[in-house]
mmCIF file of C-alpha atoms in Angstrom:
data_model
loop_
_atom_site.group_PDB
_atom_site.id
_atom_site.type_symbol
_atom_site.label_atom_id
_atom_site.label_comp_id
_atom_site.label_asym_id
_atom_site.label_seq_id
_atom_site.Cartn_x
_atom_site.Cartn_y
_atom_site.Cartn_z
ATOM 1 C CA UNK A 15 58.238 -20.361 -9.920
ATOM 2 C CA UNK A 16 57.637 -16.554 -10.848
ATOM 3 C CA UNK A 17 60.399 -13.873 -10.169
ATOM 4 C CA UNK A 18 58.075 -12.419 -7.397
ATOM 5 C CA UNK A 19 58.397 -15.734 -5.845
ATOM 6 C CA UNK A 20 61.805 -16.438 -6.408
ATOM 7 C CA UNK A 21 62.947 -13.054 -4.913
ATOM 8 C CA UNK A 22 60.137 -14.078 -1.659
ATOM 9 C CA UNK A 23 62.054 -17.478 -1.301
ATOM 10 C CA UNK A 24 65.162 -16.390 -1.343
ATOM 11 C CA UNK A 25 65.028 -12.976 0.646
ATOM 12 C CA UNK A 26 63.667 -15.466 3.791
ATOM 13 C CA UNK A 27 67.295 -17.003 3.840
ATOM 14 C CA UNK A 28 68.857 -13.406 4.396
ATOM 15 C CA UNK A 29 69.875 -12.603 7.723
ATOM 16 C CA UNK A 30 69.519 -9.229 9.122
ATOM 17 C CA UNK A 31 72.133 -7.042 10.133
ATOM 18 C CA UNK A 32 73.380 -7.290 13.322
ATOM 19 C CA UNK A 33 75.191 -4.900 15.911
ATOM 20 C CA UNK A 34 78.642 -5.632 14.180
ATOM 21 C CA UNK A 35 77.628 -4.287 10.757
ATOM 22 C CA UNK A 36 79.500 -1.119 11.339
ATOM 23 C CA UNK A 37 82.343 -3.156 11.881
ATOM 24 C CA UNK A 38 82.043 -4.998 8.546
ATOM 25 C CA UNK A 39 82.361 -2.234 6.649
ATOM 26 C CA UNK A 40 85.951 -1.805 7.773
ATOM 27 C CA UNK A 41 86.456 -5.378 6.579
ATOM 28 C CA UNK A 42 89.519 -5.390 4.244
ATOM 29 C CA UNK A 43 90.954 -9.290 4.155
ATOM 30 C CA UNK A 44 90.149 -12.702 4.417
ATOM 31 C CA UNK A 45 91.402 -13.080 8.264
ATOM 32 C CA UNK A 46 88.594 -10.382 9.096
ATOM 33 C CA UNK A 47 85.580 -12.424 7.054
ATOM 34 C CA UNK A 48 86.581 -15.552 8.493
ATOM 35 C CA UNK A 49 86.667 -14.198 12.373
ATOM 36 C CA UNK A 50 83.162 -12.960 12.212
ATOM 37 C CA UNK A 51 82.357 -15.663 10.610
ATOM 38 C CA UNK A 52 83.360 -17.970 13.468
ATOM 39 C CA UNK A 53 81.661 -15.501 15.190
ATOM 40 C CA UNK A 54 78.241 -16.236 14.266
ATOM 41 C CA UNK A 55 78.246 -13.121 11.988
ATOM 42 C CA UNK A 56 76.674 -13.878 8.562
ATOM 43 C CA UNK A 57 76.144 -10.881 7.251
ATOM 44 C CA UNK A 58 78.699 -9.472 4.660
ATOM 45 C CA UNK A 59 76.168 -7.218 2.251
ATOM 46 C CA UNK A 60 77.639 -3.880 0.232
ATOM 47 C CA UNK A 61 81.019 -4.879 1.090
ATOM 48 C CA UNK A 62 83.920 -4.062 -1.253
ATOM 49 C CA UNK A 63 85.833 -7.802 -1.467
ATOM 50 C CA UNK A 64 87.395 -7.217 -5.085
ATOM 51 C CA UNK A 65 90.398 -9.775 -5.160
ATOM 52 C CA UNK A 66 89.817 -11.330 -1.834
ATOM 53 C CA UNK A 67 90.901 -14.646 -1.120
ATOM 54 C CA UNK A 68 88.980 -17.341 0.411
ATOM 55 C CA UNK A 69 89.862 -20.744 -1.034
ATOM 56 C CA UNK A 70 88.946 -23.601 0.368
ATOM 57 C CA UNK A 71 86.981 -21.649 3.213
ATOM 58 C CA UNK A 72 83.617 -23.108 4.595
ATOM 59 C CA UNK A 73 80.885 -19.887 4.534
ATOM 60 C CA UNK A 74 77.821 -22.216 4.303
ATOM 61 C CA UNK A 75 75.095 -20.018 4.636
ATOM 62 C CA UNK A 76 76.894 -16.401 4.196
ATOM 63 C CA UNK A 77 75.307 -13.771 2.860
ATOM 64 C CA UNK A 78 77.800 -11.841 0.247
ATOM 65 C CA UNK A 79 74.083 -9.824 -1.415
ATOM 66 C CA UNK A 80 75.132 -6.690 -3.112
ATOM 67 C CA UNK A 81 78.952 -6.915 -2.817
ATOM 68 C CA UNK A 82 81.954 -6.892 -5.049
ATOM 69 C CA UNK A 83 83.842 -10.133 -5.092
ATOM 70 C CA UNK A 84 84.714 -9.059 -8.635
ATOM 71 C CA UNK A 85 88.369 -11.502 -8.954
ATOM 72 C CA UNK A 86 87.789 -12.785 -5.955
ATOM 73 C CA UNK A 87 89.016 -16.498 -5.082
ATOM 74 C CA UNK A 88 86.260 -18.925 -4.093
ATOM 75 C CA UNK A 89 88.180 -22.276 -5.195
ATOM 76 C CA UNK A 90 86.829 -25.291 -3.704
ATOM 77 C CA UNK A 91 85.222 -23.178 -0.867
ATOM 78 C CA UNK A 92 81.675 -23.920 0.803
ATOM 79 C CA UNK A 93 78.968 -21.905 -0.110
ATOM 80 C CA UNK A 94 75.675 -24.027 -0.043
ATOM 81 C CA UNK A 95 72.955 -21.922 0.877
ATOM 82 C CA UNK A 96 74.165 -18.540 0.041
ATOM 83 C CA UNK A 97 73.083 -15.448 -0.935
ATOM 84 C CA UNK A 98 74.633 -13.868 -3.381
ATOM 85 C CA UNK A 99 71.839 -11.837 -5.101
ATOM 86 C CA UNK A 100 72.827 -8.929 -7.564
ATOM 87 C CA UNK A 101 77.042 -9.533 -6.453
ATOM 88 C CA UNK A 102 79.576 -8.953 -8.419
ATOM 89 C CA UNK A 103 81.614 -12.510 -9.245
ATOM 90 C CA UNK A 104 82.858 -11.296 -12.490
ATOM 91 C CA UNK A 105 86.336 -12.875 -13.324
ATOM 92 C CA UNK A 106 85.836 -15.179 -9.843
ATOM 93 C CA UNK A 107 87.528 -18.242 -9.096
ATOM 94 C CA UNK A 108 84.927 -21.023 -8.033
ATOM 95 C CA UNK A 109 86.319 -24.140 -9.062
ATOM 96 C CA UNK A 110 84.561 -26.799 -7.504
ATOM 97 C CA UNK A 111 83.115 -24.543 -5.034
ATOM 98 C CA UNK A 112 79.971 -25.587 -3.349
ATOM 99 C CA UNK A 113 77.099 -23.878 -4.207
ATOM 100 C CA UNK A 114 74.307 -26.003 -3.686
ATOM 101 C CA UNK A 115 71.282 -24.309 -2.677
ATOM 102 C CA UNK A 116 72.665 -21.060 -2.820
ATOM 103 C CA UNK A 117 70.657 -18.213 -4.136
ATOM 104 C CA UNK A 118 72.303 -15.778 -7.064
ATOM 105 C CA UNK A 119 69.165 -14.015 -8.059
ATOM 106 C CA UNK A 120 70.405 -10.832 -11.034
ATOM 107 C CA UNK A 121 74.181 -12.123 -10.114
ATOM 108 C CA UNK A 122 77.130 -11.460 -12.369
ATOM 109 C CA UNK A 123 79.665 -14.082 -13.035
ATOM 110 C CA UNK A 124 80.758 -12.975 -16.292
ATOM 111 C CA UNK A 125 83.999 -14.710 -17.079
ATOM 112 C CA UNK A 126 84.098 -16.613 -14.098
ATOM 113 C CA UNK A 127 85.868 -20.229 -13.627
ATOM 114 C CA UNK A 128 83.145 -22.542 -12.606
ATOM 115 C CA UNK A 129 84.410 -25.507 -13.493
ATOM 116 C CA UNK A 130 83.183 -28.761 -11.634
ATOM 117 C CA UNK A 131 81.511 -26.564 -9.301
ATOM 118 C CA UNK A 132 78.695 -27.604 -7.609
ATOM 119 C CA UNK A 133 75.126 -25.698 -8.682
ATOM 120 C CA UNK A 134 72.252 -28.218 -7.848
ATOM 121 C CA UNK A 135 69.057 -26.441 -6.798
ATOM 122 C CA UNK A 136 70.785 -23.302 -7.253
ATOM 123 C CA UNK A 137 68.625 -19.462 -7.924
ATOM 124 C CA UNK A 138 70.555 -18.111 -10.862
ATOM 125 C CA UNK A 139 67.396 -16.553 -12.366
ATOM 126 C CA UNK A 140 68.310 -13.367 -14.128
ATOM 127 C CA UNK A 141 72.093 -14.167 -13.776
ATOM 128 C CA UNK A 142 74.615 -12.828 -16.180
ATOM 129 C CA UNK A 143 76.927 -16.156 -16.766
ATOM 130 C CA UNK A 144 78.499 -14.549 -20.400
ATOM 131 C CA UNK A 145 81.897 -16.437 -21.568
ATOM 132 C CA UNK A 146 81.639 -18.288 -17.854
ATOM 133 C CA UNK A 147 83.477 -21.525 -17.695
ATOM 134 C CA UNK A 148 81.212 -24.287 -16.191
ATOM 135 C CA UNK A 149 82.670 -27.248 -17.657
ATOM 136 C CA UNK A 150 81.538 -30.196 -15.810
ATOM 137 C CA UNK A 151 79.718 -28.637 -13.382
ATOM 138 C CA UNK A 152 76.505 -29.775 -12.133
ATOM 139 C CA UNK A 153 73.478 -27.817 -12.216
ATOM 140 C CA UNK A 154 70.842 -30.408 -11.240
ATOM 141 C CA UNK A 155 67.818 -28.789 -11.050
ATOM 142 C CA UNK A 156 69.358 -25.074 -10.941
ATOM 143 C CA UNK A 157 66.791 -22.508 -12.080
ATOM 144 C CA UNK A 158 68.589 -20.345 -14.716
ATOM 145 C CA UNK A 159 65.246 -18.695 -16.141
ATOM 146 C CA UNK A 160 65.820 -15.848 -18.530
ATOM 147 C CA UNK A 161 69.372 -16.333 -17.770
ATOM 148 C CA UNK A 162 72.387 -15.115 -20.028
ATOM 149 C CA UNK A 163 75.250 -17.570 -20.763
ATOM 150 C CA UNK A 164 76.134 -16.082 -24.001
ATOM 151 C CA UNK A 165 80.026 -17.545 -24.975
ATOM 152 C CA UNK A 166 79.447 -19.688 -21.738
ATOM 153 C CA UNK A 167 81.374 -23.339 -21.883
ATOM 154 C CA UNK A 168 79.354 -26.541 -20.724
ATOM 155 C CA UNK A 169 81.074 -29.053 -22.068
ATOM 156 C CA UNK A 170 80.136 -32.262 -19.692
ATOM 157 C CA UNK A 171 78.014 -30.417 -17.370
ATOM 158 C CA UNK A 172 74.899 -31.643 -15.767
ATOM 159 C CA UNK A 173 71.767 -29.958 -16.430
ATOM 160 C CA UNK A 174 68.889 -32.519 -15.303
ATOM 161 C CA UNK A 175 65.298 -31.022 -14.812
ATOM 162 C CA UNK A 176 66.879 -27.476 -14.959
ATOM 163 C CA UNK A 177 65.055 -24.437 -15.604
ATOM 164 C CA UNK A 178 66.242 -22.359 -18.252
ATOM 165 C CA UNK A 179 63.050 -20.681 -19.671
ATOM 166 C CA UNK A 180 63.500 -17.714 -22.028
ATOM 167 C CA UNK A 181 67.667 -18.187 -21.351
ATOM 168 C CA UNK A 182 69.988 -16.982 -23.553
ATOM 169 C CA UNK A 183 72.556 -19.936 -24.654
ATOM 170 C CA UNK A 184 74.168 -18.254 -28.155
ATOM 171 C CA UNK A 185 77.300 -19.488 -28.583
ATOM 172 C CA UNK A 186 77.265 -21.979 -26.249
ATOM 173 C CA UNK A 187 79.088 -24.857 -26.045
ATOM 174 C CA UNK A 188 77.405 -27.938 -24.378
ATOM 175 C CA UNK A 189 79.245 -30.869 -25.896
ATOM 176 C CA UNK A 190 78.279 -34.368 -24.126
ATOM 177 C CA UNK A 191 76.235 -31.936 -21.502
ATOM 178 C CA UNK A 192 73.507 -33.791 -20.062
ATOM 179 C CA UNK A 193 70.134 -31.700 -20.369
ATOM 180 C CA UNK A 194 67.174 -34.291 -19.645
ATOM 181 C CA UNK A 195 63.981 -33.394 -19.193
ATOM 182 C CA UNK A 196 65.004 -29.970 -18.356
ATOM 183 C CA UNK A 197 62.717 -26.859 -19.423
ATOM 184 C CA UNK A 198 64.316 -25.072 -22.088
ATOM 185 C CA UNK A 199 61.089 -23.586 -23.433
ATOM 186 C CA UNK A 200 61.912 -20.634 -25.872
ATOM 187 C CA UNK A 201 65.404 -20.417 -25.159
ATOM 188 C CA UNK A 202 67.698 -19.293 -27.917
ATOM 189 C CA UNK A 203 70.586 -21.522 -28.939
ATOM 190 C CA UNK A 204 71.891 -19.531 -32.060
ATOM 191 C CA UNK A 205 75.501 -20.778 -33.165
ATOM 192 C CA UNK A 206 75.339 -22.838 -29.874
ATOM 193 C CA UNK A 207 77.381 -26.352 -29.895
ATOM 194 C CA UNK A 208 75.437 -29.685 -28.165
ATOM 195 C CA UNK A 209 77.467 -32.192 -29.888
ATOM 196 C CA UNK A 210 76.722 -35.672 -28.511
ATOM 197 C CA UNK A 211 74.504 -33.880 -25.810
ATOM 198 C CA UNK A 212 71.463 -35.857 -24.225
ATOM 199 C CA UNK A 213 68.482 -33.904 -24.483
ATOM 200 C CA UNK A 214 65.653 -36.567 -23.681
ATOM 201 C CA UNK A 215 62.382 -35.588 -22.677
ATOM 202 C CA UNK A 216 63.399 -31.683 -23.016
ATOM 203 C CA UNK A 217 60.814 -28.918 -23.617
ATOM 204 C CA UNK A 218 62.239 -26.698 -26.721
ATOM 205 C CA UNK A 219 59.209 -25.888 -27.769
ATOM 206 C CA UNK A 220 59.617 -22.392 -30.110
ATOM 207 C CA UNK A 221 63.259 -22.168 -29.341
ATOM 208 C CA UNK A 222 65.797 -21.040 -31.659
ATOM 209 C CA UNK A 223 68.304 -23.201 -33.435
ATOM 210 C CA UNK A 224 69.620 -21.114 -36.037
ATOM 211 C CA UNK A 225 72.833 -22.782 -37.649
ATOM 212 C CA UNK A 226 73.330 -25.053 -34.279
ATOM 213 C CA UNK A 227 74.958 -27.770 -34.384
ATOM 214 C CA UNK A 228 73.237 -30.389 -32.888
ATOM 215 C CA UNK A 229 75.251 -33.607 -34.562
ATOM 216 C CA UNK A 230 74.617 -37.560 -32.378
ATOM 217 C CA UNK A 231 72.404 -35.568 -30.507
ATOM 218 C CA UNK A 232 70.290 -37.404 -28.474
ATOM 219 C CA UNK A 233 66.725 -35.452 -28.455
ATOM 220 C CA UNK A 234 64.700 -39.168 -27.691
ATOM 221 C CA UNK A 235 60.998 -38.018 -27.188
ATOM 222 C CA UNK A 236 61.422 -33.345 -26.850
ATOM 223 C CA UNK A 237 59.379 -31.604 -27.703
ATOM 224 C CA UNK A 238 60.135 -28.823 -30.711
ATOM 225 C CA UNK A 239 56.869 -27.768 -32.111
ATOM 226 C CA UNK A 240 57.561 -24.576 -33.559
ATOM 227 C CA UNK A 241 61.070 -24.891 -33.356
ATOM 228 C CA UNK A 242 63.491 -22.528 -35.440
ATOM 229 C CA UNK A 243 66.170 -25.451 -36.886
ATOM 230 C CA UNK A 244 67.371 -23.748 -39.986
ATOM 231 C CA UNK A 245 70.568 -24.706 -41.736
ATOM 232 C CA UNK A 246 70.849 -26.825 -38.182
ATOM 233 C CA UNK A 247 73.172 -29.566 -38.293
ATOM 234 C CA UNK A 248 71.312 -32.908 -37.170
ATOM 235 C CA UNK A 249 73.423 -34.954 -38.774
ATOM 236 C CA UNK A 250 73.665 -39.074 -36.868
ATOM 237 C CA UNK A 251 71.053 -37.298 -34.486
ATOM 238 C CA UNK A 252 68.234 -39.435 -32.872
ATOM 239 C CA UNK A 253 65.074 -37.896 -32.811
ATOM 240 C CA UNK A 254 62.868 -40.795 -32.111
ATOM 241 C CA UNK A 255 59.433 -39.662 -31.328
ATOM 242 C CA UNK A 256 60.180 -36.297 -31.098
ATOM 243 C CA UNK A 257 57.331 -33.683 -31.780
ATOM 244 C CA UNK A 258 58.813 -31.221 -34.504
ATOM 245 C CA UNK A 259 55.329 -30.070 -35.624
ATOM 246 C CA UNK A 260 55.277 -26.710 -37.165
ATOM 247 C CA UNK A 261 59.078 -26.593 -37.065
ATOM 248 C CA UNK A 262 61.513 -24.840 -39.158
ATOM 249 C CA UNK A 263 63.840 -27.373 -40.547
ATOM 250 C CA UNK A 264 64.457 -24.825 -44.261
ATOM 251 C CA UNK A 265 68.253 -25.473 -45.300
ATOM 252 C CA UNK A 266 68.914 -28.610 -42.136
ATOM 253 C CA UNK A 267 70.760 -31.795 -42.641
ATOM 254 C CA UNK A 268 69.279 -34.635 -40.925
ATOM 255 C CA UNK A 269 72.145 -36.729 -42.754
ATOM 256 C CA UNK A 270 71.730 -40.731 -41.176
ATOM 257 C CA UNK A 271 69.156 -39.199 -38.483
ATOM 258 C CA UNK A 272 66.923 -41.109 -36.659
ATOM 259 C CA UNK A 273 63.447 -39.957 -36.659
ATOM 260 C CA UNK A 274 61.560 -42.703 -35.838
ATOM 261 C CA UNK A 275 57.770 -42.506 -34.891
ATOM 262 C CA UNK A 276 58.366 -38.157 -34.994
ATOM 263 C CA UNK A 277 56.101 -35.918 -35.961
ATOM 264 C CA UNK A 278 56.549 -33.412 -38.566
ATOM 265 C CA UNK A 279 53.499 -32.770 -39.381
ATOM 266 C CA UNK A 280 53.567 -29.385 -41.401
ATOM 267 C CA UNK A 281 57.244 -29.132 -41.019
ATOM 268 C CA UNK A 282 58.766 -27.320 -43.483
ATOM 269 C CA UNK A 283 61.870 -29.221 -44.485
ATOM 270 C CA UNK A 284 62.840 -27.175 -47.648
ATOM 271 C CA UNK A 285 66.436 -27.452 -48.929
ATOM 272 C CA UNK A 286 66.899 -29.720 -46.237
ATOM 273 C CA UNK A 287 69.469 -32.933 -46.493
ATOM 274 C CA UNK A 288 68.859 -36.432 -45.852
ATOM 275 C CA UNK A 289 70.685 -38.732 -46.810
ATOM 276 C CA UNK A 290 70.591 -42.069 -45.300
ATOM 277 C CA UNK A 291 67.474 -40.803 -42.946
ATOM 278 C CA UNK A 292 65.248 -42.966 -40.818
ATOM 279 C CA UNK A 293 61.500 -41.625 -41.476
ATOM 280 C CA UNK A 294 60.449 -45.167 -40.441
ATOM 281 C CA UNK A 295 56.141 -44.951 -38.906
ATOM 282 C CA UNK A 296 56.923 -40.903 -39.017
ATOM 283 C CA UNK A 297 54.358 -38.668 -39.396
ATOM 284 C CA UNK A 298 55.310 -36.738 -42.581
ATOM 285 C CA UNK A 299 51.576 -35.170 -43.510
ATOM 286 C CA UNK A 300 51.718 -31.836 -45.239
ATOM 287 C CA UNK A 301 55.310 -31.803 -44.511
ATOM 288 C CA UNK A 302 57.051 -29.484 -47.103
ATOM 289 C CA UNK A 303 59.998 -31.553 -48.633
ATOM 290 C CA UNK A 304 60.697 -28.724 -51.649
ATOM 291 C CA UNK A 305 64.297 -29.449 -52.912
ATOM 292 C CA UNK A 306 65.162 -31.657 -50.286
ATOM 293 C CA UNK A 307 68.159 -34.369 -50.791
ATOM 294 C CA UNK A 308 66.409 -37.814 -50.214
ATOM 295 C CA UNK A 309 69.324 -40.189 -51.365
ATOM 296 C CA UNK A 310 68.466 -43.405 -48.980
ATOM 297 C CA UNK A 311 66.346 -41.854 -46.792
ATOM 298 C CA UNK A 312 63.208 -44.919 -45.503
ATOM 299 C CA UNK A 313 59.954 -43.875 -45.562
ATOM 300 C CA UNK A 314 58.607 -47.256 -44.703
ATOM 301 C CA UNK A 315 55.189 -47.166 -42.531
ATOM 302 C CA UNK A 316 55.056 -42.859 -42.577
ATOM 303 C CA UNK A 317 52.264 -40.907 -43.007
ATOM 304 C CA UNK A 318 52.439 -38.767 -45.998
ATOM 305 C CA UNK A 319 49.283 -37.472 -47.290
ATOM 306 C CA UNK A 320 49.713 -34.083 -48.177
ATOM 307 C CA UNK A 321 53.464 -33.838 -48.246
ATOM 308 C CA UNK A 322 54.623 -31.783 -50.832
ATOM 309 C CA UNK A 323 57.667 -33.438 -52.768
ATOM 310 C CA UNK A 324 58.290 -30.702 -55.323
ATOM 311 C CA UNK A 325 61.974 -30.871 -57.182
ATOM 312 C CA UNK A 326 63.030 -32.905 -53.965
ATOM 313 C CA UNK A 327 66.152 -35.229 -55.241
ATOM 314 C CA UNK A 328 67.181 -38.915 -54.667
ATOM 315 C CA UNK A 329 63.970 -41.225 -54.735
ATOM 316 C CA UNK A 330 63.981 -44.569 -56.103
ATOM 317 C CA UNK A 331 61.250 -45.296 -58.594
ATOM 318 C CA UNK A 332 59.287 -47.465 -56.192
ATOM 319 C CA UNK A 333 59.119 -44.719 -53.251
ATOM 320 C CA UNK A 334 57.965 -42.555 -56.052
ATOM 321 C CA UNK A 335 54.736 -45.043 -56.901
ATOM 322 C CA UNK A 336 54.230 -45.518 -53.065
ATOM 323 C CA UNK A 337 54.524 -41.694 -52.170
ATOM 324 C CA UNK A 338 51.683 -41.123 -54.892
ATOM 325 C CA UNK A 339 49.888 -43.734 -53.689
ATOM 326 C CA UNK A 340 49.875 -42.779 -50.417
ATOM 327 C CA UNK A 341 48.647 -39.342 -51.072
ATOM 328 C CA UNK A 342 51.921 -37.228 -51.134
ATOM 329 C CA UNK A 343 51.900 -34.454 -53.273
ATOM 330 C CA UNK A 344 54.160 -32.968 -56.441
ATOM 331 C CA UNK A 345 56.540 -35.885 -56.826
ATOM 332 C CA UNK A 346 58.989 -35.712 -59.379
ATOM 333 C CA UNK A 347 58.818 -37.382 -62.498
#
């Protein structure tokens, strides 16, 4: 879904003002929010809430668009179906708040405590989530497209059939996160952490994985053509059937990897380690394997006419003699 759309959706959720907005501006606490909320009042937009305290509240369906709530305690509360587009939640509290549905379109929730909250089919397109804590939280089919979570923690979250197109994830750490077939088409993971991740099915085609460490992660069957994976570390990694054609793999280690049935075709793997690899029925043609570690790496069944083996290190005499006679390229004497 576009932007344009996005914004249409969500602005069909917002309700108008009604005849007590002049009274909402005067709103100062907690007490007053919650009375006009009981009163049918669901309006609450360009409203100065720094600091306020609503734990545990149920506001399903308020609409907080435009307002400060910088600080502001949210802890366990009910917010499905929210709106909460372009407010201020830096530094909030929103531990296992509800926020299902709820629509966050160019929100800020730098810093925030999100921890086992509850995001699925959440709007945070555009949303600034920098050095937020969302460990454990679940973000089942959120749409986070061109979002920021620079810094951001995700260590055990849920991010199933997400949408995080063109999102910014450096320095992120998503350690055992769960990211299945979610779209994470050109995102940029630079420095990021997804130890031990699942990543099946994914979409990473031309994102950036500049020095990430990506160790026992499981990437079953994504799809990285084009891929930036330099000095990566894929070390006990499975990338069965994976498509890394075209990728940048220059300086990796695929150390005791698992690249069964991939594709690599033209991959350049230069300087790359791989010790112990499985290249077992992998498609390794034109493949550049310049100064590449190879110490009991298994080639058995690949494809690899027109791989380029120049200076690479660690081949045993007989993958030598069935790398030439397979039509590989440059081996070394």
């Amino acid at each position: 879904m576009s932007i344009e759309n996005d914004n249409q959706a969500c602005s069909k959720t917002i309700v108008k003002p009604s005849n007590a907005s002049l009274m909402l501006m005067n709103i100062i606490n907690a007490s007053d929010i919650l009375k006009h909320y009981a009163e049918q009042e669901r309006n609450f937009q360009n409203l100065n809430l720094s600091r306020v305290d609503l734990k545990g509240g149920d506001l399903n369906g308020i609409d907080f668009s435009h307002t400060n709530l910088n600080s502001a305690d949210f802890s366990y509360t009910n917010l499905s179906s929210s709106n909460l587009i372009w407010t201020d939640l830096n530094r909030a509290n929103l531990i296992e708040a509800n926020l299902t549905q709820a629509c966050l379109l160019y929100s800020s929730l730098c810093w925030a405590d999100l921890k086992s909250a509850t995001l699925v089919n959440a709007n945070l397109s555009n949303a600034l989530l920098n050095h937020a804590n969302l460990t454990s939280a679940c973000l089942k089919g959120a749409n986070l497209t061109e979002a920021s979570l620079e810094g951001a923690c995700l260590i055990q979250a849920t991010l199933t059939r997400a949408n995080l197109f063109k999102a910014n994830l450096k320095q992120t750490d998503f350690t055992r996160a769960n990211l299945d077939e979610a779209n994470l088409r050109q995102t940029n993971w630079e420095g990021a952490i997804l130890s031990q991740s699942s990543l099946r099915r994914v979409d990473l085609e031309e994102s950036q994985f500049h020095e990430t460490i990506l160790n026992k992660a499981d990437l079953t069957e994504a799809d990285l053509v084009k891929a930036d994976l330099r000095y990566a570390d894929l070390t006990e990694a499975i990338l069965s059937k994976v498509a890394l054609e075209l990728a940048n793999l220059v300086g990796a280690d695929l150390s005791r990897a698992t690249l069964k049935r991939a594709s690599l075709f033209q991959a350049d793997l230069q300087g790359a380690v791989l010790h112990d690899t499985n290249l077992v029925e992998t498609d390794l043609r034109h493949t550049n394997f310049k100064d590449t570690q190879l110490m009991g790496a298994d080639f058995s069944g690949s494809r690899v006419k027109g791989a380029c083996f120049t200076d690479a290190q660690g081949l045993t005499y007989q993958q030598k003699q069935w790398l030439l006679v397979n039509g590989a390229l440059n081996i070394p004497a």
